[in-house]
Coordinates of C-alpha atoms in Angstrom, one line a residue:
E1 CA -38.5 8.7 176.6
V2 CA -37.5 9.0 180.0
G3 CA -33.5 8.8 180.8
I4 CA -32.1 8.5 183.6
E5 CA -28.6 8.2 185.1
V6 CA -28.0 7.4 188.8
K7 CA -25.5 8.9 191.1
A8 CA -24.1 7.6 195.0
K9 CA -23.7 11.0 195.3
S10 CA -24.7 13.5 197.5
R11 CA -24.2 16.6 195.2
V12 CA -24.9 16.4 191.4
H13 CA -22.9 18.5 189.0
Q14 CA -23.3 19.1 184.8
K15 CA -20.2 17.0 184.6
D16 CA -21.4 13.8 186.2
Y17 CA -24.6 13.8 183.9
R18 CA -22.6 13.9 180.8
H19 CA -24.1 10.9 179.6
L20 CA -27.8 11.8 180.2
A21 CA -27.4 15.5 178.2
Q22 CA -25.9 13.0 175.3
L23 CA -28.9 11.2 175.2
K24 CA -31.3 14.1 175.3
S25 CA -29.6 15.9 173.0
E26 CA -30.1 13.0 170.1
E27 CA -33.5 11.3 171.6
P28 CA -36.4 13.7 172.5
L29 CA -37.0 13.0 176.6
R30 CA -40.3 13.7 178.3
H31 CA -38.3 13.0 181.6
S32 CA -34.5 13.6 181.7
L33 CA -33.8 12.2 185.5
V34 CA -30.6 12.3 187.7
V35 CA -31.4 9.9 190.8
S36 CA -28.9 11.1 193.8
L37 CA -28.2 11.0 197.6
E38 CA -28.7 14.5 197.3
R39 CA -31.4 15.8 199.7
E40 CA -33.8 17.9 198.4
P41 CA -35.3 18.1 194.7
R42 CA -34.1 19.9 191.7
E43 CA -34.7 21.4 188.1
L44 CA -31.9 23.2 186.4
A45 CA -32.2 25.2 183.3
N46 CA -31.7 22.7 180.6
G47 CA -34.6 21.0 181.9
V48 CA -32.9 18.0 184.2
R49 CA -34.8 17.2 187.4
I50 CA -32.0 16.2 189.9
L51 CA -34.3 13.7 192.2
P52 CA -33.2 11.9 195.6
F53 CA -33.5 8.7 196.0
D54 CA -37.2 8.4 197.7
T55 CA -38.5 10.9 196.0
F56 CA -37.6 9.2 192.5
V57 CA -39.2 5.9 193.5
K58 CA -42.4 7.9 195.2
E59 CA -42.8 9.5 192.0
L60 CA -42.7 6.5 190.1
W61 CA -45.1 4.4 192.1
G62 CA -47.2 7.9 191.6
G63 CA -47.3 7.3 187.9
V64 CA -45.6 10.8 187.1
F65 CA -43.1 9.2 184.6
G66 CA -46.0 7.1 182.8
L67 CA -44.2 4.2 183.1

């Protein structure tokens, strides 16, 4: 129920997470995440969250994703 795509990029664009978008269109996901080297987290209109690696780790260990 959690889709995660990891990119070693400082700026993520829509084409960079096309596999996550495909999965999201096929399966209901509670969380759609792209973990990257971006400096600030951001949420896109389609519900995909772009997270810096350190933010992802903090939220993961904090139980935000229910894993």
